[in-house]
GROMACS .gro file of N, CA and C in nm:
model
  414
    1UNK      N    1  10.459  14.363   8.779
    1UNK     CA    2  10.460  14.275   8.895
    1UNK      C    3  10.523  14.351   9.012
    2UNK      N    4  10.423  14.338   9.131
    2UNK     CA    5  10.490  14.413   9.259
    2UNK      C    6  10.650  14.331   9.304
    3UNK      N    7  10.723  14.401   9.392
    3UNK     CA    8  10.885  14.364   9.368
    3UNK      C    9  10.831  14.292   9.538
    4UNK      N   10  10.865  14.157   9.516
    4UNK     CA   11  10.858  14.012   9.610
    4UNK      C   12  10.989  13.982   9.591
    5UNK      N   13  10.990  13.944   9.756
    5UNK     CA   14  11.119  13.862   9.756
    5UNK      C   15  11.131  13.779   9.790
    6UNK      N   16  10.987  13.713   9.835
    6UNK     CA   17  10.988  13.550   9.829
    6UNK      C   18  10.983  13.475   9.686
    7UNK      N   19  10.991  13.589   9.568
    7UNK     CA   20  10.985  13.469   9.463
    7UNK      C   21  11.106  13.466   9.401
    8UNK      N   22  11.148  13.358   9.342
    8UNK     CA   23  11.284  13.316   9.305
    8UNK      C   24  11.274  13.310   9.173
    9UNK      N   25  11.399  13.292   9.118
    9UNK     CA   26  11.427  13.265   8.967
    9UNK      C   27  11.492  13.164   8.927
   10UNK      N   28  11.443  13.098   8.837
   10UNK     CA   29  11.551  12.995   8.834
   10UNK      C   30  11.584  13.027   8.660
   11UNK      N   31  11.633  12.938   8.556
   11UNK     CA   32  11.693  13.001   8.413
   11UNK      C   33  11.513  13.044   8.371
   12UNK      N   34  11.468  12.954   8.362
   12UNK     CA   35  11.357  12.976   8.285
   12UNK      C   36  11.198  12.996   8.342
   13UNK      N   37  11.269  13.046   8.455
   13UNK     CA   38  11.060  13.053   8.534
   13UNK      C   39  11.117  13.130   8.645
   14UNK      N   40  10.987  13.204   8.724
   14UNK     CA   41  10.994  13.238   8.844
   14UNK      C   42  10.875  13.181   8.878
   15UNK      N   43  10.947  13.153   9.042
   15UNK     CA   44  10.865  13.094   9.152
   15UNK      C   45  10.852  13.105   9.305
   16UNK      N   46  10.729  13.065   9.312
   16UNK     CA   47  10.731  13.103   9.518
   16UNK      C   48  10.668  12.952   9.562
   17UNK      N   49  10.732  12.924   9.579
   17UNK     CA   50  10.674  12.762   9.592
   17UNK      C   51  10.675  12.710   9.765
   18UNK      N   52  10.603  12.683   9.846
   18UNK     CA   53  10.624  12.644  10.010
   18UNK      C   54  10.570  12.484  10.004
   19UNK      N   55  10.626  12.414  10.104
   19UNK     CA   56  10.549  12.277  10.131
   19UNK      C   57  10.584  12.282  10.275
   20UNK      N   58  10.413  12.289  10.352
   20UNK     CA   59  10.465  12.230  10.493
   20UNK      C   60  10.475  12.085  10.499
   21UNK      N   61  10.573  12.055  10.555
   21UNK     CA   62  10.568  11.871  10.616
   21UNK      C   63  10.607  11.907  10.792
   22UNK      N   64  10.505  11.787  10.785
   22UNK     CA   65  10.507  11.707  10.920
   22UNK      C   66  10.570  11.605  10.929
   23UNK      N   67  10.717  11.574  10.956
   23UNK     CA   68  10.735  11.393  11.023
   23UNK      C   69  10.724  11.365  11.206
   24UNK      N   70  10.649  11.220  11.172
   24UNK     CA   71  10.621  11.189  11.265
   24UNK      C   72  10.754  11.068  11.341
   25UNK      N   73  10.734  11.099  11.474
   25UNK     CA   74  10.813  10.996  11.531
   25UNK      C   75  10.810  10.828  11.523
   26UNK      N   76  10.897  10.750  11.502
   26UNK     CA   77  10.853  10.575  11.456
   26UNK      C   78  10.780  10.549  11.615
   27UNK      N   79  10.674  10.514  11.627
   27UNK     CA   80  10.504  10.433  11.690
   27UNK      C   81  10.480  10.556  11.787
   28UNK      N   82  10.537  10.702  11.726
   28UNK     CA   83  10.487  10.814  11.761
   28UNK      C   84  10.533  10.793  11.948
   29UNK      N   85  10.644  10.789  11.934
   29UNK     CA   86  10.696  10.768  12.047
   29UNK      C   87  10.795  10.974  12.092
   30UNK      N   88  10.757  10.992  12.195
   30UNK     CA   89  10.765  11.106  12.246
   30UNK      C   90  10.929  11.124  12.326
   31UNK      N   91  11.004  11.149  12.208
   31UNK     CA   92  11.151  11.132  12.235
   31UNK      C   93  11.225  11.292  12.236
   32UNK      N   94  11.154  11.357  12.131
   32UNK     CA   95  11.235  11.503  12.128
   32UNK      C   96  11.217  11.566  12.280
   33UNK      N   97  11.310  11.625  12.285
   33UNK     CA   98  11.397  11.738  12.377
   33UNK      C   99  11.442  11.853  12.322
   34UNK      N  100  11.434  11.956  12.402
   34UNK     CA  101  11.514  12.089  12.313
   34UNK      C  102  11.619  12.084  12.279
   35UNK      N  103  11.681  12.059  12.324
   35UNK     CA  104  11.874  11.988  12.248
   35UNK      C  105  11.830  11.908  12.139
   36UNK      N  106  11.744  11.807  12.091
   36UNK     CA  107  11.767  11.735  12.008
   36UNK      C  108  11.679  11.823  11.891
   37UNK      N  109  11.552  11.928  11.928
   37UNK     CA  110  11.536  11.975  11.824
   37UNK      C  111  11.584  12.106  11.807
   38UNK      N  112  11.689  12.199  11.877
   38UNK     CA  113  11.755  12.245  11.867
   38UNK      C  114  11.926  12.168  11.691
   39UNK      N  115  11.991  12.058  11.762
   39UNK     CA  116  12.014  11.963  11.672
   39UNK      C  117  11.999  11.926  11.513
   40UNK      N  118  11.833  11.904  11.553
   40UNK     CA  119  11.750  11.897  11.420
   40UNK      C  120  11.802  12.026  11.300
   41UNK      N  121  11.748  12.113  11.361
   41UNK     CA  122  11.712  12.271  11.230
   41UNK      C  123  11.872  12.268  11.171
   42UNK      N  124  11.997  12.285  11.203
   42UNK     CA  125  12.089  12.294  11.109
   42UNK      C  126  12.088  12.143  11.035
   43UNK      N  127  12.049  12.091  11.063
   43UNK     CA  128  12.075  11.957  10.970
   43UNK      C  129  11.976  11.938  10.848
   44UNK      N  130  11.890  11.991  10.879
   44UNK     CA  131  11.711  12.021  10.789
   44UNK      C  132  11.798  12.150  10.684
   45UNK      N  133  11.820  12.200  10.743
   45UNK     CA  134  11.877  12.347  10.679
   45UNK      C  135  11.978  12.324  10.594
   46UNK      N  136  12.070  12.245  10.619
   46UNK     CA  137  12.188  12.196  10.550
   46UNK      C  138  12.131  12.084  10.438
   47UNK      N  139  12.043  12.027  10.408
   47UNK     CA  140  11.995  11.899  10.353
   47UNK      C  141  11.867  11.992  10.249
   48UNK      N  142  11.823  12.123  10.290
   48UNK     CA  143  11.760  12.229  10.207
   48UNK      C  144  11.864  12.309  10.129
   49UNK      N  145  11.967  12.331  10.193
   49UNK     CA  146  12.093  12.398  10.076
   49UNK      C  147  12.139  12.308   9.965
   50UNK      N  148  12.128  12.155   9.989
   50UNK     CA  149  12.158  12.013   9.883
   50UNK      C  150  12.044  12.063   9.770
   51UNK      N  151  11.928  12.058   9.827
   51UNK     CA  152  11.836  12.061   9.698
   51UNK      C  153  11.762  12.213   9.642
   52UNK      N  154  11.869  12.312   9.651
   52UNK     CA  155  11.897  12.472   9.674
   52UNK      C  156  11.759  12.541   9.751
   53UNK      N  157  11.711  12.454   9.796
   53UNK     CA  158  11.542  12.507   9.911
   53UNK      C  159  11.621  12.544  10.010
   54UNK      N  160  11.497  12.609  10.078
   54UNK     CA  161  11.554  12.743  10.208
   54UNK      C  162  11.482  12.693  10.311
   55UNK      N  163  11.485  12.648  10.392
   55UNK     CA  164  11.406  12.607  10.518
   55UNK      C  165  11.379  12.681  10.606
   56UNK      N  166  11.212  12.778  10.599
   56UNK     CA  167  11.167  12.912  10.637
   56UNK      C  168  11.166  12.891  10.778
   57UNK      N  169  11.087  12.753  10.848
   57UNK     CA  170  11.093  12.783  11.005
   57UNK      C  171  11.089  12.666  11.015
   58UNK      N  172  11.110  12.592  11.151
   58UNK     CA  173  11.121  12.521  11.202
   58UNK      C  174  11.072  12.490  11.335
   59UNK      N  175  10.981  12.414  11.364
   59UNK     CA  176  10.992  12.407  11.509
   59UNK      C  177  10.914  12.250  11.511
   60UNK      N  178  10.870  12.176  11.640
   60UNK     CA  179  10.817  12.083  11.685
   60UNK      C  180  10.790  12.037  11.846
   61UNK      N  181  10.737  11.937  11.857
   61UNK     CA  182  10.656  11.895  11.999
   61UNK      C  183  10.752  11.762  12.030
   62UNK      N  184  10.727  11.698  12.113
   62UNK     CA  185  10.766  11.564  12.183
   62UNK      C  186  10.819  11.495  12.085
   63UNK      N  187  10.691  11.478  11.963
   63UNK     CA  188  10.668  11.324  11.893
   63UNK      C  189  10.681  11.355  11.750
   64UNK      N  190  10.657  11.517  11.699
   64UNK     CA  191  10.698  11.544  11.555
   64UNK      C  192  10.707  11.672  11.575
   65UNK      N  193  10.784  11.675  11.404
   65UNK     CA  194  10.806  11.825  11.379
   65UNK      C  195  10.757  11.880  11.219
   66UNK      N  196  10.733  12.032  11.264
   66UNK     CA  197  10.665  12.099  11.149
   66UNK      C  198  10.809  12.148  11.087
   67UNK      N  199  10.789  12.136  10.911
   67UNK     CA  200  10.891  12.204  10.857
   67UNK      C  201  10.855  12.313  10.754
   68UNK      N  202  10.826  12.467  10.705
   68UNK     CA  203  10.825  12.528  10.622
   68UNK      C  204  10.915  12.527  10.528
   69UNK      N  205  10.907  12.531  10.423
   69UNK     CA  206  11.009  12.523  10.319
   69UNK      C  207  11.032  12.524  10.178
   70UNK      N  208  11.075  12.624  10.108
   70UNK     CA  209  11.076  12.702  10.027
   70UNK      C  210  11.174  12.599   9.936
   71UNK      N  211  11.105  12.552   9.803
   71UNK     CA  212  11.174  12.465   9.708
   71UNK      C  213  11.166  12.501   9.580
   72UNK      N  214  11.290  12.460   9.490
   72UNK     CA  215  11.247  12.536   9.326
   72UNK      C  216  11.160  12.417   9.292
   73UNK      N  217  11.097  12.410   9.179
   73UNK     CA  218  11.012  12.339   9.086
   73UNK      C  219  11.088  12.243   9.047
   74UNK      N  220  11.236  12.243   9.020
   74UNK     CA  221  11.278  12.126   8.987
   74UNK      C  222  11.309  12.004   9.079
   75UNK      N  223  11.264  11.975   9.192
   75UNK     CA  224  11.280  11.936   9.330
   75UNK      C  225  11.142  11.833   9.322
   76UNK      N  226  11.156  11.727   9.321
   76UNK     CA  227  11.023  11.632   9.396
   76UNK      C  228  11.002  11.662   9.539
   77UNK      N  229  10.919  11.667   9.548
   77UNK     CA  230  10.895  11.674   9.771
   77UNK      C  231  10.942  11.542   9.802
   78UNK      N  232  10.892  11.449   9.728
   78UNK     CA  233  10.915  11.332   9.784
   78UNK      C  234  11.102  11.316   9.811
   79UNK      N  235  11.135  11.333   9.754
   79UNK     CA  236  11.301  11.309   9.697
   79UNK      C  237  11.368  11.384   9.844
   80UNK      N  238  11.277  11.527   9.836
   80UNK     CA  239  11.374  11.643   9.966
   80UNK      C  240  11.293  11.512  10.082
   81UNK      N  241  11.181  11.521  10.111
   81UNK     CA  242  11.163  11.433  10.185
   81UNK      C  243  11.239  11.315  10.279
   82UNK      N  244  11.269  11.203  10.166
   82UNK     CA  245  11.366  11.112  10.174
   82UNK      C  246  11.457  11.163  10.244
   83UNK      N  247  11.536  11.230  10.194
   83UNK     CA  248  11.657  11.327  10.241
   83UNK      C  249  11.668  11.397  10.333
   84UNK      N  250  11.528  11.429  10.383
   84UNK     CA  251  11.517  11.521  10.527
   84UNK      C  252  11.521  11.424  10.637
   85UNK      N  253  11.478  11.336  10.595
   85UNK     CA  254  11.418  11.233  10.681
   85UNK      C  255  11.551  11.128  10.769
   86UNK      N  256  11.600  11.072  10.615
   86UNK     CA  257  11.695  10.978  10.636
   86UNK      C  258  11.813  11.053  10.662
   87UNK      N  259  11.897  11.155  10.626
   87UNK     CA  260  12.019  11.256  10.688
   87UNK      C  261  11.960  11.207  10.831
   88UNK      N  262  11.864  11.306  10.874
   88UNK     CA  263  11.869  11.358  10.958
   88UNK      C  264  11.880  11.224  11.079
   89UNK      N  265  11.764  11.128  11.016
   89UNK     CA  266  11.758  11.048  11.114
   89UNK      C  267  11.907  10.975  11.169
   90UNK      N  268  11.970  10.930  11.050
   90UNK     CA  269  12.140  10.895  11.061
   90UNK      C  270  12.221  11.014  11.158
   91UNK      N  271  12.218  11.142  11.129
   91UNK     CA  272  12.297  11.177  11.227
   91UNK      C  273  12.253  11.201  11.382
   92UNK      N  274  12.121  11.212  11.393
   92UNK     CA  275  12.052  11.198  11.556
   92UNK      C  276  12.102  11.080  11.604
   93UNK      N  277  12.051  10.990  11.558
   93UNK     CA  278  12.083  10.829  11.599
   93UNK      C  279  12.281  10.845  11.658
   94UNK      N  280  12.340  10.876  11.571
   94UNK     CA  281  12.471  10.918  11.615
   94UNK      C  282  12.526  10.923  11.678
   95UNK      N  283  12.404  11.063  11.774
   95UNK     CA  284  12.456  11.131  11.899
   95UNK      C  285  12.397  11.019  12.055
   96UNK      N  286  12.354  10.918  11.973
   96UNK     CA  287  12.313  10.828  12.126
   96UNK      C  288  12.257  10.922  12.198
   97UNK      N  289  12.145  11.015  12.176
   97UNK     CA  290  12.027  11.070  12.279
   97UNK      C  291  11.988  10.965  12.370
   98UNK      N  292  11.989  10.978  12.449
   98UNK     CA  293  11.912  10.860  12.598
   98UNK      C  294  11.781  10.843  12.587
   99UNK      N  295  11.713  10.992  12.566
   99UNK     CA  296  11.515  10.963  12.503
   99UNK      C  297  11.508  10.930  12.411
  100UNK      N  298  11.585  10.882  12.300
  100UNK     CA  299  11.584  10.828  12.167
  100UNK      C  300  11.639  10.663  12.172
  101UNK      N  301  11.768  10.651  12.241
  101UNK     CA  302  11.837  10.493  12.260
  101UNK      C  303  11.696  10.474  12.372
  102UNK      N  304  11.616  10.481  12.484
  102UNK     CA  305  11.563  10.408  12.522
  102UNK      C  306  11.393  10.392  12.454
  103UNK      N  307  11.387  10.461  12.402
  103UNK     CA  308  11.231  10.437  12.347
  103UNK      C  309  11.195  10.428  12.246
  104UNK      N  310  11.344  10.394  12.118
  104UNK     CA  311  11.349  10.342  12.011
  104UNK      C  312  11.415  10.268  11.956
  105UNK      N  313  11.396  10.178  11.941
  105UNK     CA  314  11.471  10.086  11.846
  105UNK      C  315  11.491  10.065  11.744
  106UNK      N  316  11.583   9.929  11.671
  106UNK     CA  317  11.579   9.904  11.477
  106UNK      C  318  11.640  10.008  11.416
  107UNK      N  319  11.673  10.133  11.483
  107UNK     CA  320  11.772  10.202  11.344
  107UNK      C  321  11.696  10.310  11.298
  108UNK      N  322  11.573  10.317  11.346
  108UNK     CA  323  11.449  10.401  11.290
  108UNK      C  324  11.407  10.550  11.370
  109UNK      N  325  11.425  10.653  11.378
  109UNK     CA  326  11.377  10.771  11.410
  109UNK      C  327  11.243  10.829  11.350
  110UNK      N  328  11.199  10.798  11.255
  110UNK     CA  329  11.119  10.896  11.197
  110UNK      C  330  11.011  10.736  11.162
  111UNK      N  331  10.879  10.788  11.140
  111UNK     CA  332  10.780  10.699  11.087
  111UNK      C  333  10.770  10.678  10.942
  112UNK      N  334  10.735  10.595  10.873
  112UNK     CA  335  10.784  10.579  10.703
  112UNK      C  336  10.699  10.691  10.671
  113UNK      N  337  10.580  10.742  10.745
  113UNK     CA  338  10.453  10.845  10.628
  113UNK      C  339  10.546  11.011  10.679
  114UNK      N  340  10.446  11.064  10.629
  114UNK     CA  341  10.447  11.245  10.642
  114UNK      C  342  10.299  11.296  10.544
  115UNK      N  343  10.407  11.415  10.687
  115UNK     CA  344  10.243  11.521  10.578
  115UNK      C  345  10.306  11.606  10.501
  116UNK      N  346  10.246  11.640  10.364
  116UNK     CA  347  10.297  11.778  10.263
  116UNK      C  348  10.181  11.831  10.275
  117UNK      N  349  10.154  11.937  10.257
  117UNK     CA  350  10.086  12.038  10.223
  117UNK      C  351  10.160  12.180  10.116
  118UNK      N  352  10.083  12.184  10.027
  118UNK     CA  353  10.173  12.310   9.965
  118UNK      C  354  10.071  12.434  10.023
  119UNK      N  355  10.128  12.546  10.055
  119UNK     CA  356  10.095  12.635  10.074
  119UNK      C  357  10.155  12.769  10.059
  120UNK      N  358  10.111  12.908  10.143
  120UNK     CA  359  10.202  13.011  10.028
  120UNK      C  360  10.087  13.091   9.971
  121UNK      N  361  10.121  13.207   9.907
  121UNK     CA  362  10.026  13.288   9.807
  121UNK      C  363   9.895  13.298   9.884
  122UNK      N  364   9.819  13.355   9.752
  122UNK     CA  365   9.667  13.359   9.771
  122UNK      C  366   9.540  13.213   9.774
  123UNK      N  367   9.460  13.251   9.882
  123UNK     CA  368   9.373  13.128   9.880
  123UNK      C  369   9.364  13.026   9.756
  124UNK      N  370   9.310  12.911   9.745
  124UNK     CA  371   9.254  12.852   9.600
  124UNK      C  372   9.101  12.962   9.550
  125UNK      N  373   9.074  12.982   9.646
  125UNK     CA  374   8.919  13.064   9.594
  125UNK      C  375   8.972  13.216   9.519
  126UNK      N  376   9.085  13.272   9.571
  126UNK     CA  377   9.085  13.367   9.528
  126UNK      C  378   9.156  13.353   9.394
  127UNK      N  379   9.217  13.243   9.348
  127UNK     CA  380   9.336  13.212   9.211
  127UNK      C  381   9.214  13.169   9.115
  128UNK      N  382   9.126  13.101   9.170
  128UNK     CA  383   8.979  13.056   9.068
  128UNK      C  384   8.940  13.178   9.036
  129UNK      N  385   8.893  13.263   9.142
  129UNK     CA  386   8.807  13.344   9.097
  129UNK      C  387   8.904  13.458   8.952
  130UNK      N  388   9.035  13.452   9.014
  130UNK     CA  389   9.105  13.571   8.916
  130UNK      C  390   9.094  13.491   8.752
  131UNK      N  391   9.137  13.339   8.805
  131UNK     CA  392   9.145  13.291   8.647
  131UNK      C  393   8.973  13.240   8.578
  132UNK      N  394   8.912  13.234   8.648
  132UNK     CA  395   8.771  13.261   8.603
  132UNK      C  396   8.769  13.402   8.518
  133UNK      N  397   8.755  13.493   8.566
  133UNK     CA  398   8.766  13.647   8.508
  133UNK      C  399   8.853  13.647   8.412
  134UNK      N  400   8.938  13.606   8.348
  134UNK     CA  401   9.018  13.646   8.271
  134UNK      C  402   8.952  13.663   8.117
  135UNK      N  403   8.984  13.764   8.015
  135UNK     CA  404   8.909  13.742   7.932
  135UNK      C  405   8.944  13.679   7.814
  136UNK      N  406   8.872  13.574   7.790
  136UNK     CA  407   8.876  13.467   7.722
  136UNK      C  408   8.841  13.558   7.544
  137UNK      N  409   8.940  13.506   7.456
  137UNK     CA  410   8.975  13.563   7.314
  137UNK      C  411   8.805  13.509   7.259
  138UNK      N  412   8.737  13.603   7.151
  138UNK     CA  413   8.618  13.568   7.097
  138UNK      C  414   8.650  13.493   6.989
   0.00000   0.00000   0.00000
């Protein structure tokens, strides 16, 4: 095996595991500012050291943000999710942002959905085609 250092070890497996998520703003209301997603990334980052994931990049627009992020196998997305979501939203709310206290209400920052995507490695076409080829015992 070529020497990677995106893949990790944990006792009994190695892995390279990514999930992008998207959360969206609650009725997609256009509140972020660079201070507030400035804000955001150590708190995402700190809430990825809880569930020992690495949070590769970070960035976002007005109304949501993209998160890269590197998780072991023993980790639900859904679970880091929760956790990305709700931290984060509790300590923004906090700081009484003015584009956030006026164009949101109820307690809510973030919209209940998201997007995962896993991604990472080689295409799906190219992992078929290798495990297609493999040679199967007569």
């Amino acid at each position: 095996m070529d020497e990677n250092n995106d893949i990790r070890t944990g006792r009994h497996c190695m892995f390279m595991m990514h999930v992008h998520l998207v959360f969206v703003t609650k009725y997609r209301r256009g509140v972020f500012t660079k201070e507030i997603l400035d804000d955001l990334r150590p708190i995402f980052a700190s809430v990825c050291v809880d569930f020992e994931a690495e949070l590769v990049e970070f960035d976002g627009e007005d109304d949501h943000v993209h998160l890269l992020v590197n998780y072991p196998p023993k980790v639900a997305v859904s679970k880091l999710v929760n956790s990305l979501k709700g931290i984060s939203s509790l300590l923004i709310r906090k700081k009484n942002y003015p584009s956030i206290k006026k164009r949101l209400w109820g307690g809510a920052l973030w919209s209940p959905s998201y997007f995962a995507g896993s991604c990472g490695g080689a295409p799906i076409a190219v992992i078929r085609k290798y495990i297609e080829q493999q040679r199967t015992p007569h």
